[in-house]
CSV table of C-alpha atoms and ligand atoms in Angstrom, one decimal:
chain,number,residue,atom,x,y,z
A,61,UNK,CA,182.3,-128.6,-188.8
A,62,UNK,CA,181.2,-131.0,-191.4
A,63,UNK,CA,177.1,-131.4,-191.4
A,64,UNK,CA,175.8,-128.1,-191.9
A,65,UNK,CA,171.9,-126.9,-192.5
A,66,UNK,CA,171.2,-124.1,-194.0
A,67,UNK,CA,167.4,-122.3,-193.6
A,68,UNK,CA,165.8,-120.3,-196.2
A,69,UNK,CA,168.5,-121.6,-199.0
A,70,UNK,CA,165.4,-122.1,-201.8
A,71,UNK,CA,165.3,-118.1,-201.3
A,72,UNK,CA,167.2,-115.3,-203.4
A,73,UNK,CA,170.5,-115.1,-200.4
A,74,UNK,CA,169.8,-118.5,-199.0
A,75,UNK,CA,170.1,-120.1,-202.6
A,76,UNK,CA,174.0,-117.7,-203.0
A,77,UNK,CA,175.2,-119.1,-199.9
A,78,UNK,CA,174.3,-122.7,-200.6
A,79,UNK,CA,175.6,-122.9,-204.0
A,80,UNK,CA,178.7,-121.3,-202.4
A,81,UNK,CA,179.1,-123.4,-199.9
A,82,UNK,CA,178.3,-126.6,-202.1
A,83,UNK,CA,180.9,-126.1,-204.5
A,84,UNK,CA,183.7,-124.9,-202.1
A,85,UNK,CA,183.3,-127.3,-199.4
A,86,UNK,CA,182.9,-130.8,-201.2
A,87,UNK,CA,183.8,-132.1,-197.9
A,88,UNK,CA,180.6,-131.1,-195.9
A,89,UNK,CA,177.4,-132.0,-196.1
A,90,UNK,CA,175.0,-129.3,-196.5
A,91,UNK,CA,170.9,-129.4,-196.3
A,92,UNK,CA,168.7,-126.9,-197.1
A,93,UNK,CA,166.3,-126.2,-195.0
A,94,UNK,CA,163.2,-124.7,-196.8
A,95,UNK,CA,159.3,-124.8,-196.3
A,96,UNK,CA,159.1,-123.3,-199.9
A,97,UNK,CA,156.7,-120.4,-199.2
A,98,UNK,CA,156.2,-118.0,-202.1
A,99,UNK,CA,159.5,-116.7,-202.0
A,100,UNK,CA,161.3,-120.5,-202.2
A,101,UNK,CA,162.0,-121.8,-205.2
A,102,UNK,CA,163.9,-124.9,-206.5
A,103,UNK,CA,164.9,-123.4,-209.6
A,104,UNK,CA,167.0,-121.0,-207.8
A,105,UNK,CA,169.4,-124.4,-207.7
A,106,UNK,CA,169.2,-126.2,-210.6
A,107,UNK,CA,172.9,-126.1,-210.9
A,108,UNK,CA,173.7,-127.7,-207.7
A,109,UNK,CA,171.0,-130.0,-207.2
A,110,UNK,CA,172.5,-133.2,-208.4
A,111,UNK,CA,175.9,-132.4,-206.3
A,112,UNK,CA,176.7,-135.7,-203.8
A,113,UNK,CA,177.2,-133.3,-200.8
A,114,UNK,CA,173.8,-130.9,-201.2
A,115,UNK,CA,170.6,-132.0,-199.9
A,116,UNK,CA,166.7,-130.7,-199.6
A,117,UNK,CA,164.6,-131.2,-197.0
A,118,UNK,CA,160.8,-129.7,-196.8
A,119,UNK,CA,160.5,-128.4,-193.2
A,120,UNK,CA,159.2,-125.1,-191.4
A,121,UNK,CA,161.3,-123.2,-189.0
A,122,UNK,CA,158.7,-123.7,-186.7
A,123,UNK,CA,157.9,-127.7,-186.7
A,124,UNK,CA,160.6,-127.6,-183.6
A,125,UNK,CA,160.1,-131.9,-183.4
A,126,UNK,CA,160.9,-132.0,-187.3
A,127,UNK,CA,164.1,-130.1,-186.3
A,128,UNK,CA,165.1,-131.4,-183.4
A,129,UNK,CA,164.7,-135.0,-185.1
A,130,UNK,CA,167.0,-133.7,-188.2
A,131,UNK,CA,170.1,-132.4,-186.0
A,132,UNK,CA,169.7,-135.8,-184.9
A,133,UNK,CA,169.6,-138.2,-187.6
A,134,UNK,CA,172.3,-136.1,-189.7
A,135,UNK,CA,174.9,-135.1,-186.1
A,136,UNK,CA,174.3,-131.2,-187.0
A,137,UNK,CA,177.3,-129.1,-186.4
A,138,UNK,CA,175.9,-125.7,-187.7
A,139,UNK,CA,173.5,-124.1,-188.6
A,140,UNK,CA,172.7,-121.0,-190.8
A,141,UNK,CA,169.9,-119.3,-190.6
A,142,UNK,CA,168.3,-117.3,-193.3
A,143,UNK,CA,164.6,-118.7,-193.9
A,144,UNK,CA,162.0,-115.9,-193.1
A,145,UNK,CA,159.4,-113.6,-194.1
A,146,UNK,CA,161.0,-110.8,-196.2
A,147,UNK,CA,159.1,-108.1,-197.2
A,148,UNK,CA,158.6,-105.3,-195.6
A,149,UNK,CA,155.4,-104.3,-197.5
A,150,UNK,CA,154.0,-107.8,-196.5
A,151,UNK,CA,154.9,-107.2,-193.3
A,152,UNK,CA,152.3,-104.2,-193.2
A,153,UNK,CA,149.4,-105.9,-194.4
A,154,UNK,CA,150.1,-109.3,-192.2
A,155,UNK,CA,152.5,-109.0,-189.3
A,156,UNK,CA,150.9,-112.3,-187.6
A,157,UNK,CA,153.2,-114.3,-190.2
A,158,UNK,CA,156.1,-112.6,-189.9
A,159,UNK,CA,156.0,-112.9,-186.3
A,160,UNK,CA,155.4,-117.0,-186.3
A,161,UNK,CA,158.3,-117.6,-188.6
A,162,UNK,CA,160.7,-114.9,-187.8
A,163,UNK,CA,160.2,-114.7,-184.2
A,164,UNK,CA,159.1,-118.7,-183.0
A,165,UNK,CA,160.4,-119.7,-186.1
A,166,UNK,CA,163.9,-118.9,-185.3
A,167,UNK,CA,163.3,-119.6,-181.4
A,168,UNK,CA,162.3,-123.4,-182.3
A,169,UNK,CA,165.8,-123.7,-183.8
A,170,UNK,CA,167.4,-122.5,-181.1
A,171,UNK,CA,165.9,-124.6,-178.8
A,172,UNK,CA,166.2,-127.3,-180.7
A,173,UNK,CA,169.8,-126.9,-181.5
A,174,UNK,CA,170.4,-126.4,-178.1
A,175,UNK,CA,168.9,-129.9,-176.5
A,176,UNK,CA,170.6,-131.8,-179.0
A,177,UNK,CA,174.1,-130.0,-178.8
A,178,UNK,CA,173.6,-130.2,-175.0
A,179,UNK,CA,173.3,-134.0,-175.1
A,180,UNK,CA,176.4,-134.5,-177.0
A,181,UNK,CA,179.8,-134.8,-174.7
A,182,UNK,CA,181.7,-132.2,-177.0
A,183,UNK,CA,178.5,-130.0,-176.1
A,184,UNK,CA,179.3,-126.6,-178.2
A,185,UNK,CA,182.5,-127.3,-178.9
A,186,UNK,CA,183.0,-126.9,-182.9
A,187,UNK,CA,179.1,-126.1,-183.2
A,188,UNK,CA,177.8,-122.5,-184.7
A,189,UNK,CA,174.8,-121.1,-185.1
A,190,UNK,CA,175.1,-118.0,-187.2
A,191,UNK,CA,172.0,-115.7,-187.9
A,192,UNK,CA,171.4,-113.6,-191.1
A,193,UNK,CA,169.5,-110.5,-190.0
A,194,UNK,CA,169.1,-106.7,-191.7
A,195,UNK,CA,170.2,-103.4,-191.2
A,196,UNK,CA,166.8,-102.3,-190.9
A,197,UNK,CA,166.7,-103.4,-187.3
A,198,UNK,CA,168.3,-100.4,-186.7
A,199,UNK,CA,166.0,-97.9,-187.5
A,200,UNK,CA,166.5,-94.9,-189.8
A,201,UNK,CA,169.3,-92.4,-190.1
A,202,UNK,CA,168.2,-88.7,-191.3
A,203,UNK,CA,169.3,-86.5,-194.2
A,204,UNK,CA,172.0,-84.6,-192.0
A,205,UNK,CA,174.6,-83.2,-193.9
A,206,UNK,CA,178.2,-81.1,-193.0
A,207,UNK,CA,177.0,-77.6,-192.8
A,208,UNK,CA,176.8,-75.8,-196.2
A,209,UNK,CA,177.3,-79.0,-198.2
A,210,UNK,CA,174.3,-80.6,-200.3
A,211,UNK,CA,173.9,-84.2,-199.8
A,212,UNK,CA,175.1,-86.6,-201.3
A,213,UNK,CA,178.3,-85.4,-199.9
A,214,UNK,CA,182.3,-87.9,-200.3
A,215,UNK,CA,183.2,-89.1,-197.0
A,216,UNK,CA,185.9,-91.6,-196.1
A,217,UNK,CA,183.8,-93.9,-193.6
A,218,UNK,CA,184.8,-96.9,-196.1
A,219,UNK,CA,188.3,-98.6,-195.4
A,220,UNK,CA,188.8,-98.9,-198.9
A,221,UNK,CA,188.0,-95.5,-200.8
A,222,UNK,CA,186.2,-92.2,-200.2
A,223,UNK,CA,181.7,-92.8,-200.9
A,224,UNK,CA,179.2,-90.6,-201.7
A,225,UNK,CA,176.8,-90.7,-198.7
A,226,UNK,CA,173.5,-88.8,-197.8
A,227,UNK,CA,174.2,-87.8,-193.9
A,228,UNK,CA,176.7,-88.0,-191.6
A,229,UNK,CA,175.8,-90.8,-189.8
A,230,UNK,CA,175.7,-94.7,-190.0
A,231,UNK,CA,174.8,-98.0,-188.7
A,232,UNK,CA,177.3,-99.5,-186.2
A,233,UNK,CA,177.1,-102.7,-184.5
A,234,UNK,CA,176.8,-100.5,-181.5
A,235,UNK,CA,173.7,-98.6,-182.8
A,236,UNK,CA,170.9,-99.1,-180.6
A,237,UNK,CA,167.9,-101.2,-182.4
A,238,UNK,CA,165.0,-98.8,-183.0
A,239,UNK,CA,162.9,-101.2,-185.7
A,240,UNK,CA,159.8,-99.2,-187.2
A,241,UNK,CA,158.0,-101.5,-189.7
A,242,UNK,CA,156.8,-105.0,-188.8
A,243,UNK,CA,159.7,-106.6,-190.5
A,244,UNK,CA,162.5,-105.4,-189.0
A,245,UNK,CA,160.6,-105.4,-185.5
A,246,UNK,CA,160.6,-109.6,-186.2
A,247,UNK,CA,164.0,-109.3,-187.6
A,248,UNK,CA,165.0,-107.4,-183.9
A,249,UNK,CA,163.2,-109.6,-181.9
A,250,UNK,CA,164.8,-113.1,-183.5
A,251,UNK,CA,168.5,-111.1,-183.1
A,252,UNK,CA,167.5,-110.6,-179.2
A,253,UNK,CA,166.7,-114.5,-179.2
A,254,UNK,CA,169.9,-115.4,-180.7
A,255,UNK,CA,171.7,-113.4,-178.3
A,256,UNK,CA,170.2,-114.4,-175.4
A,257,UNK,CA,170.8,-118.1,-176.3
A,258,UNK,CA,174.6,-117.0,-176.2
A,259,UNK,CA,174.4,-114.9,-172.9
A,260,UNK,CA,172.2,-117.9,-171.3
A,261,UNK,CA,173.4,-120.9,-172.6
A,262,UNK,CA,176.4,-120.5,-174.1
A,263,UNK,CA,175.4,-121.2,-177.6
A,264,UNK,CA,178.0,-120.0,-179.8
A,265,UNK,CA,176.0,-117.5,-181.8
A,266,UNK,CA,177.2,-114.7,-184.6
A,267,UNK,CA,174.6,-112.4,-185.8
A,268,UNK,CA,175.2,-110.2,-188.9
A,269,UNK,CA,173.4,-107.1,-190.3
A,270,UNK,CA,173.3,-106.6,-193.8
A,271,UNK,CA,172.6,-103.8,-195.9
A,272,UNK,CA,170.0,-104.2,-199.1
A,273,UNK,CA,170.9,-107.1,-201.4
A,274,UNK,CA,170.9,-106.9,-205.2
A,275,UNK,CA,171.3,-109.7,-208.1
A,276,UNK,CA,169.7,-112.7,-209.9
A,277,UNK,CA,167.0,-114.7,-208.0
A,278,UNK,CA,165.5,-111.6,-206.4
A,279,UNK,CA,161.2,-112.5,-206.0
A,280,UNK,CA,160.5,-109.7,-207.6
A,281,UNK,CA,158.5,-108.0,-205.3
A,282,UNK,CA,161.4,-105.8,-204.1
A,283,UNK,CA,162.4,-103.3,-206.3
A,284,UNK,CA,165.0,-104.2,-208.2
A,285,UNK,CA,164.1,-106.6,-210.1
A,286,UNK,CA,160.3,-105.9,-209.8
A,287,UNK,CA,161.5,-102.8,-212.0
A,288,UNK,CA,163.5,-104.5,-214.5
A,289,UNK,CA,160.5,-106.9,-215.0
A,290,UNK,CA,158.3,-104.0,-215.2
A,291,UNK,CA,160.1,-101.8,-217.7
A,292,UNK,CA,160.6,-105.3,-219.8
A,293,UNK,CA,156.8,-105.1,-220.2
A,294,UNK,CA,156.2,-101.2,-220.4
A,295,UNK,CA,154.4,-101.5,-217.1
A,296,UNK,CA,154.0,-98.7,-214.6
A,297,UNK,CA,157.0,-98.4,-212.0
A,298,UNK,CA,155.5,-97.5,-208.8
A,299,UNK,CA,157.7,-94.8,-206.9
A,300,UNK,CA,156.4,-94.5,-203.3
A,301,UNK,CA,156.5,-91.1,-202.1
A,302,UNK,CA,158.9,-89.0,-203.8
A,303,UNK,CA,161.8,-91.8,-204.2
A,304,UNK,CA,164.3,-89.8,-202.0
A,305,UNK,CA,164.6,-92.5,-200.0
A,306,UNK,CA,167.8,-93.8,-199.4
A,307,UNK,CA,169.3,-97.4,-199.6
A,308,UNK,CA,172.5,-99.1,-199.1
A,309,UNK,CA,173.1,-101.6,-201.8
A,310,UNK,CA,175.1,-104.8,-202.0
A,311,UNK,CA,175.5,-107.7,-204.8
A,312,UNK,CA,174.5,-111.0,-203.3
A,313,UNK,CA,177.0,-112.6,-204.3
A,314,UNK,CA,179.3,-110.5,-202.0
A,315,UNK,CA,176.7,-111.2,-198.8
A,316,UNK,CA,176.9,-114.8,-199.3
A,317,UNK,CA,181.1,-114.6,-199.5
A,318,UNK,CA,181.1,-112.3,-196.3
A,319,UNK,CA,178.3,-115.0,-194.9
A,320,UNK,CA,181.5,-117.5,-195.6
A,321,UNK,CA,184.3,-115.7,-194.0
A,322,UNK,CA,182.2,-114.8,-190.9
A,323,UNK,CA,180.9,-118.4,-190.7
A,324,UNK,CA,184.4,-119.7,-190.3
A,325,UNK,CA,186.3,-117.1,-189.1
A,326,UNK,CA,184.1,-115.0,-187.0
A,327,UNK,CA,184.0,-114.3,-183.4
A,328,UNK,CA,181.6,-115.6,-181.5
A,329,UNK,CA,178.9,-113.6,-180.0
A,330,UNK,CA,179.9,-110.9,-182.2
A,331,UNK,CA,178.2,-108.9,-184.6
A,332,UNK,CA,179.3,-107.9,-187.8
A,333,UNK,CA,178.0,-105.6,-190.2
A,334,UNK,CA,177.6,-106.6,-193.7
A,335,UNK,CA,177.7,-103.8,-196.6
A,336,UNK,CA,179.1,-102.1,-199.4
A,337,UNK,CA,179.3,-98.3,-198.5
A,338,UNK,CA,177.2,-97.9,-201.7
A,339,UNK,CA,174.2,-95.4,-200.9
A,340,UNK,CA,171.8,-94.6,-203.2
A,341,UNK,CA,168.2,-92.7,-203.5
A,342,UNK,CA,165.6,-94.9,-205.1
A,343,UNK,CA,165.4,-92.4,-207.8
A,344,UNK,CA,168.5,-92.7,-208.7
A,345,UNK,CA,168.5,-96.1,-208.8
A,346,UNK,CA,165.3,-96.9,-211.0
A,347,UNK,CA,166.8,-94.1,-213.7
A,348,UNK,CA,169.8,-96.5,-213.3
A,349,UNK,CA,168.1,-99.5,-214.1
A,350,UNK,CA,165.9,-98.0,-216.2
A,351,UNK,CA,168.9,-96.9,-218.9
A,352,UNK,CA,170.0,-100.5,-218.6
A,353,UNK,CA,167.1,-102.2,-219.6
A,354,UNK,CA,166.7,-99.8,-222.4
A,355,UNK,CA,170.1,-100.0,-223.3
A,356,UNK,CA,170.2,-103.8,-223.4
A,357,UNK,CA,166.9,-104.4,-225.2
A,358,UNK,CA,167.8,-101.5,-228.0
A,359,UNK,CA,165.4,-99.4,-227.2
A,360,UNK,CA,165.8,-95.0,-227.4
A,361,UNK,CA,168.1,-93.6,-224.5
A,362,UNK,CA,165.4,-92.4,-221.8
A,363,UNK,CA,162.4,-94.6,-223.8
A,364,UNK,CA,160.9,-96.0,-220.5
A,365,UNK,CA,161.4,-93.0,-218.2
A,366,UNK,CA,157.5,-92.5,-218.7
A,367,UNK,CA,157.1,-95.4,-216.9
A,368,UNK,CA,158.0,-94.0,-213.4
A,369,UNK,CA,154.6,-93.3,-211.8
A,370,UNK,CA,154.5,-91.8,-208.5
A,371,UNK,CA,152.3,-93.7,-205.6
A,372,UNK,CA,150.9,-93.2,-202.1
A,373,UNK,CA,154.4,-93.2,-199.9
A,374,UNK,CA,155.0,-96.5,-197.9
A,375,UNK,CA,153.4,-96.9,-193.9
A,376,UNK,CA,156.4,-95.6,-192.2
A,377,UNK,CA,158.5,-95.3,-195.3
A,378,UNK,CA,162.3,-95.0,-193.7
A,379,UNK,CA,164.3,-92.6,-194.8
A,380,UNK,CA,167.6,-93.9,-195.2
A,381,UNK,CA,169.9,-96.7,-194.1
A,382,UNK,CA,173.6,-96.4,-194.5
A,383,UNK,CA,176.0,-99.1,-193.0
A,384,UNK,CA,179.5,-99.1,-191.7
A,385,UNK,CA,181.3,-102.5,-192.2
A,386,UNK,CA,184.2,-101.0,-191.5
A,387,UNK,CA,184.6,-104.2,-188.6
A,388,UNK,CA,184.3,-106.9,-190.9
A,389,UNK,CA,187.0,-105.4,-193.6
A,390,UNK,CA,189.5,-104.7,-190.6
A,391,UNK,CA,189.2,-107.6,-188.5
A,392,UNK,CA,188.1,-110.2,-191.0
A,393,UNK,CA,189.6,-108.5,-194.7
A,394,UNK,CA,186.1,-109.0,-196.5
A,395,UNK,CA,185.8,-106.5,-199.0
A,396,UNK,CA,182.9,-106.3,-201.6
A,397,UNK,CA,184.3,-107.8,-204.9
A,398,UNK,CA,181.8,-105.4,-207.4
A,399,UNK,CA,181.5,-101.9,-208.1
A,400,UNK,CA,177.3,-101.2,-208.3
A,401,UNK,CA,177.5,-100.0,-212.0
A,402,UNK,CA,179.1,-103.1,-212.5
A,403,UNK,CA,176.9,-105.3,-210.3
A,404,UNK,CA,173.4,-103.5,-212.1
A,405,UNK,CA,174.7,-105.0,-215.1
A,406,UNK,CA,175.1,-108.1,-214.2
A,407,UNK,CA,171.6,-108.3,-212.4
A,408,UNK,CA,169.7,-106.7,-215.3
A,409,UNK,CA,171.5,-108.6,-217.8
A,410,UNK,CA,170.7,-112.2,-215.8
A,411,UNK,CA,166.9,-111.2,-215.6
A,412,UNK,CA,166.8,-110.4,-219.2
A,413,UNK,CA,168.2,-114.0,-219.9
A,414,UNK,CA,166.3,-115.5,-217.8
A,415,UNK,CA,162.8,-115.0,-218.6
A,416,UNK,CA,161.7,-118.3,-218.2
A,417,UNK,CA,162.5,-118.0,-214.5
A,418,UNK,CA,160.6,-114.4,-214.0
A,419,UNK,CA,157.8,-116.0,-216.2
A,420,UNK,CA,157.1,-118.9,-213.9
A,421,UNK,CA,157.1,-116.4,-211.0
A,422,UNK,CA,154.5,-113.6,-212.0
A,423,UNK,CA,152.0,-116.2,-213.3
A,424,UNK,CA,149.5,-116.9,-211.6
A,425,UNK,CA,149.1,-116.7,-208.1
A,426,UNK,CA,151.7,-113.8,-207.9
A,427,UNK,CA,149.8,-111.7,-210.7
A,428,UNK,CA,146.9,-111.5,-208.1
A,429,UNK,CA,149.0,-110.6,-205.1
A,430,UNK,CA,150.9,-108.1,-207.5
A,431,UNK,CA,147.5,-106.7,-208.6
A,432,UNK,CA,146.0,-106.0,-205.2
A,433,UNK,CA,149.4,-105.2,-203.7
A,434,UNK,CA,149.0,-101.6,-206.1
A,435,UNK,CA,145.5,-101.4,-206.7
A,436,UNK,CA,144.0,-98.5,-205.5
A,437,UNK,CA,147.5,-96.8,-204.1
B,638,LIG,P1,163.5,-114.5,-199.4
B,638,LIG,O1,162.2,-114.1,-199.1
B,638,LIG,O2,163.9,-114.4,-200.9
B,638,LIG,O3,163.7,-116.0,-199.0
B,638,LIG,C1,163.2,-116.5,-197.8
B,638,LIG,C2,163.3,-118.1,-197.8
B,638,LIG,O4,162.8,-118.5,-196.6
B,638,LIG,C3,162.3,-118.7,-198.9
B,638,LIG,O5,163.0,-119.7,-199.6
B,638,LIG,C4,161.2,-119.2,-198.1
B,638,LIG,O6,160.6,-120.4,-198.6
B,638,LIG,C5,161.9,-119.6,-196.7
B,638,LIG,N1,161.0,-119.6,-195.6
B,638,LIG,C6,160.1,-118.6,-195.3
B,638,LIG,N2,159.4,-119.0,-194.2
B,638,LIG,C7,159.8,-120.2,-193.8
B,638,LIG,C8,159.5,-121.2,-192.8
B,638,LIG,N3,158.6,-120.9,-191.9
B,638,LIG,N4,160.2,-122.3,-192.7
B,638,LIG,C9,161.2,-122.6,-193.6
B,638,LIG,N5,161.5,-121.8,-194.6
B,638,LIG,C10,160.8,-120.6,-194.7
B,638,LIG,O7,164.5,-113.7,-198.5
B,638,LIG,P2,166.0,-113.2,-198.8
B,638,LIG,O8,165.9,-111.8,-199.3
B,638,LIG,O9,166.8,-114.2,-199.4
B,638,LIG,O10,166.5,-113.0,-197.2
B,638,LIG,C11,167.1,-114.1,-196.5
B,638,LIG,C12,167.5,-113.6,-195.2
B,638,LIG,O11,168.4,-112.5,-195.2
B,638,LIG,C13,166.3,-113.1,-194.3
B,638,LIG,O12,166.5,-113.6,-193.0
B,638,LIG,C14,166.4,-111.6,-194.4
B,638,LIG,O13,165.8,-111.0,-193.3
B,638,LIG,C15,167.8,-111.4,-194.5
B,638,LIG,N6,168.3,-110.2,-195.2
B,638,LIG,C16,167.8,-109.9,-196.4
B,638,LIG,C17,168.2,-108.8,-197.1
B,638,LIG,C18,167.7,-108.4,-198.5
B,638,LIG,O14,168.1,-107.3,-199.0
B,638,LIG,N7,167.0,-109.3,-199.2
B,638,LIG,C19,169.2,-107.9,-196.5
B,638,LIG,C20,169.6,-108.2,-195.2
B,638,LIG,C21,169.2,-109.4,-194.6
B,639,LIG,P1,162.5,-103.1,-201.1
B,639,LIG,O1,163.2,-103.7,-202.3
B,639,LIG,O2,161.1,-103.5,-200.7
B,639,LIG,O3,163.5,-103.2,-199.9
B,639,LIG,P2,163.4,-102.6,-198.4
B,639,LIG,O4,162.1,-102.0,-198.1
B,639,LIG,O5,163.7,-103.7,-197.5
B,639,LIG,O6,164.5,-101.5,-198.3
B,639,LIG,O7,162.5,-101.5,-201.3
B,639,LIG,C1,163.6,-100.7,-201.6
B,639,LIG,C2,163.2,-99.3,-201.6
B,639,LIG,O8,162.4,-99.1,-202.8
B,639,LIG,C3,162.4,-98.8,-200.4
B,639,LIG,O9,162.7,-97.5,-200.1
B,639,LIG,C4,161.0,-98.9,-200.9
B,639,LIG,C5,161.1,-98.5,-202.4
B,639,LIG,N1,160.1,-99.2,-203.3
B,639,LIG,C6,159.4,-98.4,-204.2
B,639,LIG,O10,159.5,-97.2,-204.3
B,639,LIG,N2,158.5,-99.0,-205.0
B,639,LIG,C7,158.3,-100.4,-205.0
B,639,LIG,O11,157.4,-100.9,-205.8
B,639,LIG,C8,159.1,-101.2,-204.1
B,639,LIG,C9,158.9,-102.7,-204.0
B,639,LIG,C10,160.0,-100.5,-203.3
């Protein structure tokens, strides 16, 4: 494989893998693919913008003659798809969207990929398309515990070392999907697609399903670093519900290195799982971050803990999400490369230096959505 596009890369995963891929492959070409919505952002890139092998092209997943014309003119031999609507509380207030790009959007490159491959004599031989999807296609897991031992409890479900985990079960690639929010009903939908394209055609498709992502060039609308900005400004942290939720966290940087080895080593039509074996309730994680930022900035231990302000619970909030990637460490030897006290610190310390880039973001336009987004919740 040498001429490689890759969707969504302006975004906060899409801009990991392509700087990956840039400077460890000098020998492909790679183009990302990105309509720049809200969430895209050329800064995300600065570093590798000038590189001879990286290239930017202003497209929509959905324009299928734009794409169809682009596998042409630059001989596309994969394809890596990770452009979409995110958010699962944007998903609430406008599924329409997030069915156009997630859904056609990621239908249009299939098709796309498959008339051109299709009138090439190799056909599919040495192509790949390889789909980034979530473990929230999967549902929710409950609070289930051994009996007569409080959650969180140490179980040995990781290859690597014993975790602490918050019920007994976990998402396998076998898990049936059971998506509840608008999001991850897109997400399931586009995985379906990409199968089928496999089972049909014979594309040679690999989906993965990854666990929450953490690190620098997060929009920060998702928690993380929508918190660290917050607590930077002594603005009110909105909890929803109770904040026992539960998530599985991973540092990008670790997706977009598993994203490599299952690019080039994967099976195809497989699925692998993607994540850490690092639960944790959102409380926990926002007094985390919290005692970070304080730490960091000099201010008193617990100074900003006043901040957490408990809101109207997310539309069909789920409970907890908890992967096993136990597949991908066996049969491929990825293993994450950061402990989560270790990634936090990175991640708060990056926004904190950076806050040029957060400036440029909640200005404006975002400042509006932000306002409406928790007025009145
Ligand atoms: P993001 O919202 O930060 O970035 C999405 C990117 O896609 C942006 O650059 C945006 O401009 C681009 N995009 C959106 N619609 C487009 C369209 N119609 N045409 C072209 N480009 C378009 O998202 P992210 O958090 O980086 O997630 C990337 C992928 O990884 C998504 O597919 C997401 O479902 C998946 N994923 C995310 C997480 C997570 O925790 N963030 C976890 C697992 C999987
Ligand atoms: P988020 O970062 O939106 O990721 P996802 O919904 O895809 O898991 O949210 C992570 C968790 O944090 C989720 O349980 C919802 C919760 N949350 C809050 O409590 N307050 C917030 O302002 C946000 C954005 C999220």
């Amino acid at each position: 494989m040498k001429n490689i596009v890759i969707t969504g890369g302006a975004g906060f995963i899409g801009s990991h893998v392509v700087r990956l891929f840039v400077n460890k492959y000098p020998e492909y070409n790679i183009i990302n693919l990105d309509k720049l919505t809200y969430a895209g952002n050329l800064a995300n890139l600065k570093d590798v913008e000038d590189k001879p092998n990286y290239k930017f092209v202003k497209m929509d997943i959905c324009d299928f003659d734009a794409f169809y014309q682009l596998m042409q003119d630059e001989q596309i031999d994969g394809i890596i798809h990770l452009a979409a609507e995110s958010h699962v509380d944007r998903s609430i207030k406008d599924p329409f969207t997030f069915a156009r790009t997630n859904v056609m959007g990621t239908l249009s490159l299939l098709q796309a990929a498959k008339l051109y491959w299709e009138s090439l004599p190799e056909k599919y031989e040495g192509k790949r398309f390889y789909h980034i999807s979530t473990d929230e296609v999967y549902g929710a897991l409950e609070m289930t515990h051994p009996e007569g031992i409080e959650p969180p409890f140490t179980t040995t479900a990781s290859s690597s070392e014993h975790h602490l985990a918050y019920g007994e079960d976990f998402f396998y690639e076998t898990t049936k999907y059971n998506p509840h929010s608008p999001y991850s009903a897109s997400k399931a939908s586009s995985d379906h697609f990409v199968r089928a394209y496999h089972d049909t055609y014979g594309m040679p498709t690999i989906v993965t399903n990854c666990s929450n992502n953490y690190g620098p060039y997060q929009f920060p609308e998702k928690l993380i670093p929508l918190f660290i900005n917050n607590i930077r400004h002594r603005k009110p942290l909105p909890v929803y519900g109770k904040g026992e939720n539960v998530r599985d966290w991973l540092y990008v940087v670790d997706h977009a290195r598993a994203i490599d080895v299952i690019f080039h080593n994967g099976k195809v039509a497989e699925t692998y799982n993607i994540g850490g074996f690092n639960e944790w309730k959102n409380i926990d994680i926002i007094k985390t971050v919290i005692a970070t930022v304080d730490r960091l900035l000099g201010r008193p231990e617990g100074a900003d803990l006043d901040l957490i302000t408990y809101v109207t619970d997310r539309l069909g909030h789920d409970a907890r999400y908890a992967i096993d990637s136990t597949k991908l460490q066996k049969e491929l030897g990825w293993e994450p490369s950061l402990q989560f006290e270790e990634g936090i610190e990175k991640t708060v310390k990056w926004y904190l230096e950076n806050e040029a880039w957060m400036d440029n973001i909640t200005s404006g336009e975002y400042e509006k959505y932000y306002e409406d987004m928790y007025k009145n919740r």
